[in-house]
Short mmCIF file of C-alpha atoms in Angstrom, two decimals:
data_model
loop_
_atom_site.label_atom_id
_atom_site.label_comp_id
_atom_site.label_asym_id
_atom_site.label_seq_id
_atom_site.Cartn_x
_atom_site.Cartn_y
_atom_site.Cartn_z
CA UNK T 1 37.55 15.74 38.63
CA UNK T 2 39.74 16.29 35.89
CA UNK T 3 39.00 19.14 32.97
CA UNK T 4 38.60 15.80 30.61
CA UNK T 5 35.80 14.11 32.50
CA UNK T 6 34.22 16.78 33.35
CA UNK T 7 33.34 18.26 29.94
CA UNK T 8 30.41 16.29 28.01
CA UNK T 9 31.82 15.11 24.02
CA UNK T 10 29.64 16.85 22.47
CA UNK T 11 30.38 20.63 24.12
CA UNK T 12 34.05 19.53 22.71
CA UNK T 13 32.76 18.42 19.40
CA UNK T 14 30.86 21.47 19.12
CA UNK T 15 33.43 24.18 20.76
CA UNK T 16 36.00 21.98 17.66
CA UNK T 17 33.58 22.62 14.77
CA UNK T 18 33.55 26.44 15.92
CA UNK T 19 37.07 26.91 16.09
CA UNK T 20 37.86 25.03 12.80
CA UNK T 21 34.76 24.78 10.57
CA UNK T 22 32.12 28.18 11.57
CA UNK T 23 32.38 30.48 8.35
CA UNK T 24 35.06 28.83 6.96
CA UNK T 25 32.04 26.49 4.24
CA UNK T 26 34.35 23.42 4.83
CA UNK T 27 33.59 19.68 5.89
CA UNK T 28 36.00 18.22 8.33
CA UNK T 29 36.83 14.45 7.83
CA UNK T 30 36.01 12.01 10.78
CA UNK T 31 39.23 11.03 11.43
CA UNK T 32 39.84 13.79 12.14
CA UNK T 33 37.88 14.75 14.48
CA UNK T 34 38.73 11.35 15.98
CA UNK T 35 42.28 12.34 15.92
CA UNK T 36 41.44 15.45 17.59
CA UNK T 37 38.88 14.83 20.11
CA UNK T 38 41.69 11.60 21.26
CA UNK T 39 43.93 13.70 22.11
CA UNK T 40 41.57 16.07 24.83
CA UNK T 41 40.40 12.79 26.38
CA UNK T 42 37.60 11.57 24.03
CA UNK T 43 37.69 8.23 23.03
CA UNK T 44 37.34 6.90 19.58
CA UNK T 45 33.69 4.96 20.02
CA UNK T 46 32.48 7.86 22.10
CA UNK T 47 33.14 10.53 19.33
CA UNK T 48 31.45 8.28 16.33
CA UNK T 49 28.43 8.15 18.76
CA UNK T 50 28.94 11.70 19.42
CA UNK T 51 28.79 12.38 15.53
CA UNK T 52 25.99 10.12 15.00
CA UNK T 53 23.91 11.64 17.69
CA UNK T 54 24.54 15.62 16.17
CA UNK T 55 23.58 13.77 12.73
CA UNK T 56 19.98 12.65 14.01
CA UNK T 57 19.58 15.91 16.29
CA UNK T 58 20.19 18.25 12.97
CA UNK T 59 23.47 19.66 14.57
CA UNK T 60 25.50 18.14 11.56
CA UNK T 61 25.52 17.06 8.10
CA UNK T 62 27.28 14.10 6.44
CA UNK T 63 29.46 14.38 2.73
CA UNK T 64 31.33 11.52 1.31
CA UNK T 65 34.30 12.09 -0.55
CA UNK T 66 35.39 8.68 -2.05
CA UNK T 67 35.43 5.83 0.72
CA UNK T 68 36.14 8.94 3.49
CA UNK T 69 33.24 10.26 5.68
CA UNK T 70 33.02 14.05 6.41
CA UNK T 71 30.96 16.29 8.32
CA UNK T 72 29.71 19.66 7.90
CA UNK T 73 27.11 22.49 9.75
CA UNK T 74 23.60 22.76 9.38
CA UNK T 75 21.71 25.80 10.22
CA UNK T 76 21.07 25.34 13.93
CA UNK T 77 24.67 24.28 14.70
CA UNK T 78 25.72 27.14 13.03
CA UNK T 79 23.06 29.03 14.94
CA UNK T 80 24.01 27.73 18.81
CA UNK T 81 28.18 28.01 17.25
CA UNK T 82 27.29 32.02 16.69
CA UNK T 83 26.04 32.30 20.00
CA UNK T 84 28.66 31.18 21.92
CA UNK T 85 30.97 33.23 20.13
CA UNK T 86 29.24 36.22 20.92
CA UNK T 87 29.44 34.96 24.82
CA UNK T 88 32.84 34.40 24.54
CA UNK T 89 34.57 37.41 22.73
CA UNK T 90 31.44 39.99 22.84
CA UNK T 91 29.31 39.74 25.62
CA UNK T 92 32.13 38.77 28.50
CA UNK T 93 32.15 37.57 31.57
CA UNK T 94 31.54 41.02 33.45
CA UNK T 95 28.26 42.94 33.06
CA UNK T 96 29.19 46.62 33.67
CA UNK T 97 26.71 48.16 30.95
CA UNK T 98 23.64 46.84 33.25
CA UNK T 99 20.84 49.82 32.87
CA UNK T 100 18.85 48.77 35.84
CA UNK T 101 15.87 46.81 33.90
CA UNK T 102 15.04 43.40 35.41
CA UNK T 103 12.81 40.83 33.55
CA UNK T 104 10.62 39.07 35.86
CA UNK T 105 8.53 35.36 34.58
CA UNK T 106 5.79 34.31 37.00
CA UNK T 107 4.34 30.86 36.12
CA UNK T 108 1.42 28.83 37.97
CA UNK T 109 1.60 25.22 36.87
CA UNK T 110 -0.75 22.34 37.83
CA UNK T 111 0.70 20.02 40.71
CA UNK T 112 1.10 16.95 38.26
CA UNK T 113 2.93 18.90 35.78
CA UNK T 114 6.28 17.83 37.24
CA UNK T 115 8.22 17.17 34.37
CA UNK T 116 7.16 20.20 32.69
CA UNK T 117 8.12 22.76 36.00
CA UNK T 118 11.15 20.69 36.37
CA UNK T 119 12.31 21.37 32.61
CA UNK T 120 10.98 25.36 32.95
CA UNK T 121 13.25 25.77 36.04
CA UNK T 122 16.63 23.88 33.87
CA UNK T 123 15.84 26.34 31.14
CA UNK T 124 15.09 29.55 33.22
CA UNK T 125 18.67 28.80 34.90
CA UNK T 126 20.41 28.75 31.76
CA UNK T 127 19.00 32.07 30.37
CA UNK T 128 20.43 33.77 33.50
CA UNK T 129 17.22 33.43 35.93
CA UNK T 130 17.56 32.74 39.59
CA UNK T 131 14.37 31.94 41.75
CA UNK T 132 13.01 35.38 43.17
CA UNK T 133 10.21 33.62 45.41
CA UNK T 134 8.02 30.39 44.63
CA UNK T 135 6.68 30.35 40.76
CA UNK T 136 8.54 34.06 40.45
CA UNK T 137 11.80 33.67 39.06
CA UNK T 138 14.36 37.18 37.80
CA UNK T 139 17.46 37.68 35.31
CA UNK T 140 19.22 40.90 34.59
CA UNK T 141 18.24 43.15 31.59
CA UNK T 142 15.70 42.22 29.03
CA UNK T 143 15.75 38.96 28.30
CA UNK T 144 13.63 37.43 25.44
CA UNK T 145 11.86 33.94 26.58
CA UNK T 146 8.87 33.65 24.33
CA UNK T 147 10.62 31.39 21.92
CA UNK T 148 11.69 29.03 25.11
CA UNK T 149 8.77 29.24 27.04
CA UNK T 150 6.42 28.44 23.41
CA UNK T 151 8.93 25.29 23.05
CA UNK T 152 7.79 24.15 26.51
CA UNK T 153 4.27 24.58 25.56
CA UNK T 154 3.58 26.55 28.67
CA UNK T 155 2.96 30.14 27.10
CA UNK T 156 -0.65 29.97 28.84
CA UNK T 157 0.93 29.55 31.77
CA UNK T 158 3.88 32.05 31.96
CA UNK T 159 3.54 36.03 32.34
CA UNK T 160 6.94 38.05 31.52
CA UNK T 161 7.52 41.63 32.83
CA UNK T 162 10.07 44.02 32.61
CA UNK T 163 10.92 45.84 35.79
CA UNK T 164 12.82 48.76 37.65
CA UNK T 165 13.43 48.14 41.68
CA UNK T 166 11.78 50.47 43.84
CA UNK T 167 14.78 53.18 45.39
CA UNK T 168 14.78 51.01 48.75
CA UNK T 169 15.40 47.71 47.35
CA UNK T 170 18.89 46.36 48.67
CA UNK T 171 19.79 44.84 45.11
CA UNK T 172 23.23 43.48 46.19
CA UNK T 173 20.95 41.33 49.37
CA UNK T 174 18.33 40.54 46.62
CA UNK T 175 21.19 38.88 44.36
CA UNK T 176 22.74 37.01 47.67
CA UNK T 177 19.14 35.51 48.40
CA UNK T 178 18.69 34.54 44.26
CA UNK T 179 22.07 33.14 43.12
CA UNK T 180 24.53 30.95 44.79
CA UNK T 181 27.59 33.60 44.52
CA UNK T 182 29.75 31.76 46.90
CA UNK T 183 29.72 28.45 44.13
CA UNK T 184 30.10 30.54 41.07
CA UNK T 185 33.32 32.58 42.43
CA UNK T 186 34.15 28.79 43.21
CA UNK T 187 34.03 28.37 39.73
CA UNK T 188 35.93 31.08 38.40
CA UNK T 189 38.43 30.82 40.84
CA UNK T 190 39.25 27.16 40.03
CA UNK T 191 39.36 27.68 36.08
CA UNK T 192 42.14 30.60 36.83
CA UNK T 193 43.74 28.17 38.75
CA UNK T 194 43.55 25.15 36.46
CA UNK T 195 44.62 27.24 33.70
CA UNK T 196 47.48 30.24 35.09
CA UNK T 197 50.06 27.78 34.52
CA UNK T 198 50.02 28.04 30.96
CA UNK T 199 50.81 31.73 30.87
CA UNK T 200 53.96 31.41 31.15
CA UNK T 201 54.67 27.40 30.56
CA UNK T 202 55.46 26.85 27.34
CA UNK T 203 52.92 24.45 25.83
CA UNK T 204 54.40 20.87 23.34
CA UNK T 205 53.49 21.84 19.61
CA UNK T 206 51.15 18.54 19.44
CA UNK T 207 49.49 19.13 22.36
CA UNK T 208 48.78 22.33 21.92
CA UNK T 209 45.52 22.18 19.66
CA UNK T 210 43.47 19.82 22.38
CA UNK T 211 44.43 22.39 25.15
CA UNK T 212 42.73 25.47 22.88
CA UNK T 213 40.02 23.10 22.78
CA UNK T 214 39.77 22.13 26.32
CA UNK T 215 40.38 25.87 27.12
CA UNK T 216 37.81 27.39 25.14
CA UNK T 217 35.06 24.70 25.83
CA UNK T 218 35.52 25.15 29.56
CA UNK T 219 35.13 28.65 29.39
CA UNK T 220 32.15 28.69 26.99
CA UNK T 221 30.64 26.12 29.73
CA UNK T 222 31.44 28.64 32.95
CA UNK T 223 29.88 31.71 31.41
CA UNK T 224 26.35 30.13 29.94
CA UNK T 225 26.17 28.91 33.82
CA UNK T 226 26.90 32.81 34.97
CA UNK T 227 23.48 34.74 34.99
CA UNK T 228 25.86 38.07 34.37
CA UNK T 229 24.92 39.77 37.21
CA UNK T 230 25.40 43.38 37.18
CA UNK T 231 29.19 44.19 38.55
CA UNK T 232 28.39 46.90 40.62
CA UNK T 233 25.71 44.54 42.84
CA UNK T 234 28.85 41.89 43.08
CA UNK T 235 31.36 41.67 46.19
CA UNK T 236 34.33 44.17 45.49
CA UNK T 237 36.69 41.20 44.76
CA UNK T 238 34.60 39.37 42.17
CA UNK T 239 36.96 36.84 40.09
CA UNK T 240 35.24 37.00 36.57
CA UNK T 241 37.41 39.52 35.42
CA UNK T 242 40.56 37.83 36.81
CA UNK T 243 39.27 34.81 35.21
CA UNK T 244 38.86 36.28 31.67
CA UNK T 245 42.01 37.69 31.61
CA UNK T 246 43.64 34.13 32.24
CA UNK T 247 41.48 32.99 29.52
CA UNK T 248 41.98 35.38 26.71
CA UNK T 249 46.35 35.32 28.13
CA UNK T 250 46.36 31.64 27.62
CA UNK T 251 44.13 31.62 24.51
CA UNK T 252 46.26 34.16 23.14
CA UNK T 253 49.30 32.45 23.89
CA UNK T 254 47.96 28.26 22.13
CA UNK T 255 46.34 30.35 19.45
CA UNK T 256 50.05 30.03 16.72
CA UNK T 257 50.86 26.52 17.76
CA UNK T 258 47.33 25.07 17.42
CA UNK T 259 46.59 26.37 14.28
CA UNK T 260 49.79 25.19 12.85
CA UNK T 261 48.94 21.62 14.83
CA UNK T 262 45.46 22.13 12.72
CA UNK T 263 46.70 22.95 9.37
CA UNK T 264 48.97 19.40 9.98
CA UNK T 265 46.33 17.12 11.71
CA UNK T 266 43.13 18.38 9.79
CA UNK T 267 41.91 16.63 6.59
CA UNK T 268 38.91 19.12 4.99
CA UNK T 269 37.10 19.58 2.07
CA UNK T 270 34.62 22.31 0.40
CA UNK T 271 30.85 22.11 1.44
CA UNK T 272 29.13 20.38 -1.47
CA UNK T 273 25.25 21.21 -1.92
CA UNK T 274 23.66 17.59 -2.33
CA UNK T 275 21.31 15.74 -1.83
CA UNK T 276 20.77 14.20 2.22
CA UNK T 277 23.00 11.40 2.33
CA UNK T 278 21.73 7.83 3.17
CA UNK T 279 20.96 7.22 6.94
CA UNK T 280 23.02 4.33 6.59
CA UNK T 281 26.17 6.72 6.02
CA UNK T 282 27.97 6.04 9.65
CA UNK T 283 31.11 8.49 10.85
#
C-alpha cells in the first residue's frame, strides 16, 4: 500500500492546516488546499468533501473574500492541531522519563452494550492502553480519561487507578503479553525505510511541499498508534529512535524548499471576526 492510500484526507487536511495556518490567524483559500492536497494524492472532489465534512464537524470555519471561498480554525481544530504538535516535537517517540506509575481502567459493561465496549476499547487503544486481562485494560504514566470515558457515557461503569508494580513483576513479559511489539517495530521500521532515501536524495522544488506533508502526517499517525512504552522495558534494539531521527533528518532537510513552494502555491488572507457564514457557502 502506498504512503498516499494509506493516509485518510482528512489527517492530510489537518497535518496541512497545522503546518501552514496554526498561530499564524490566517484563512487559506480552497484552491489551495485543492492545489495542495492534488499533489500528495488527494483528489479534487475528495478534498471539497473533506472541507465540507470539517465544516459540519466544527473542525473549520468558512470566510468569503469576493467570489473566493476560504477556510480558517475553530477552537477544537486548533485544540487536536496543538496536540499533535506536542506529540511530534515535545513528547517523542521514546519514553525514557517513565517514573514507574501505571494507570489501570477496569470497566464491567452489560452483555448488550456492544457498541458501547466496542467504542471504549477503540478509544482506550488510542490513549496508549493495551488489554491487561478481560474488562482490565493499562497505559504508562498517568493518564487522564475522565473527559473520554464521560463522552462515552460510561463513567458509572469505569474505575481508574494509579499504580506501582509489585518488586517481582517481570514488566518487560507484562508489556510482551499487552502490546503487539513485534507489529509496531514493523511499523517503525517500514517508515525509516519508506523515508531514508530522502536524506540524502535531493527532493524537485514543486514536489517538495506534498512530501513535508506526507512526511509529517505519517509520522503524527505512527506515534498516536505507539502507547510510549517505557524504553527501558523495550527489546535493546527498539527502532523508534532510529525512526525519529529519519524523521526530524528528512523534515529538516524539505523544511527550505516547501516553504518557498508555500509562499508560491498558497493564496491566504487575515481571519475576519463575522458573523457564521450561510450553510449554503460550499468549498
Amino acid at each position: 500500500m502506498t504512503t498516499e492510500e494509506s493516509l485518510r484526507p482528512q489527517s492530510l487536511m489537518l497535518t496541512f492546516l497545522g503546518e501552514q495556518v496554526l498561530g499564524r490567524d490566517v484563512c487559506v483559500y480552497s484552491g489551495s488546499v485543492i492545489d495542495v492536497l492534488g499533489r500528495a494524492g488527494v483528489g479534487e472532489q475528495a478534498t471539497r468533501s473533506t472541507l465540507t465534512r470539517m465544516v459540519n464537524r466544527g473542525l473549520l470555519r468558512r470566510q468569503r473574500e469576493g467570489r473566493r471561498m476560504y477556510f480558517g480554525l475553530t477552537d477544537r481544530s486548533t485544540s487536536v492541531l496543538r496536540d499533535g504538535e506536542r506529540r511530534i516535537w515535545h513528547t517523542g517517540a521514546v519514553n525514557r522519563q517513565w517514573d514507574g506509575t501505571w494507570t489501570l481502567l477496569g470497566f464491567s459493561l452489560p452483555e448488550s452494550w456492544q457498541r458501547q465496549r466496542h467504542d471504549l476499547r477503540s478509544q482506550l487503544t488510542w490513549s496508549g492502553f493495551g488489554p491487561l486481562f478481560n474488562g482490565l485494560w493499562i497505559a504508562p504514566g498517568e493518564v487522564d480519561v475522565s473527559s473520554l470515558v464521560a463522552e462515552l457515557g460510561l463513567s458509572a461503569h469505569v474505575k481508574v487507578f494509579r499504580a506501582h508494580a509489585d518488586s517481582g513483576t517481570d514488566i518487560g513479559a507484562m508489556i510482551e503479553e499487552t502490546w503487539e511489539l513485534s507489529e509496531l517495530a514493523a511499523r517503525y521500521e517500514a517508515f525509516r525505510s519508506r523515508w531514508l532515501p530522502w536524506e540524502t536524495d535531493p527532493p524537485d522544488a514543486d514536489d517538495a511541499l506534498a512530501l513535508r506533508l506526507r512526511l509529517q502526517a505519517e509520522w503524527l499517525r505512527l506515534i498516536r498508534r505507539d502507547p510510549r512504552l517505557p524504553v527501558r522495558h523495550l527489546p535493546e534494539d527498539w527502532p523508534a529512535d532510529r525512526a525519529e531521527k529519519t524523521f526530524r533528518s528528512v523534515h529538516e532537510r524539505l523544511t527550505p524548499l516547501a516553504d518557498a513552494a508555500a509562499e508560491r502555491l498558497l493564496d491566504l488572507v487575515p481571519v475576519r471576526e463575522d458573523p457564521a457564514p450561510s450553510p449554503a457557502d460550499q468549498a
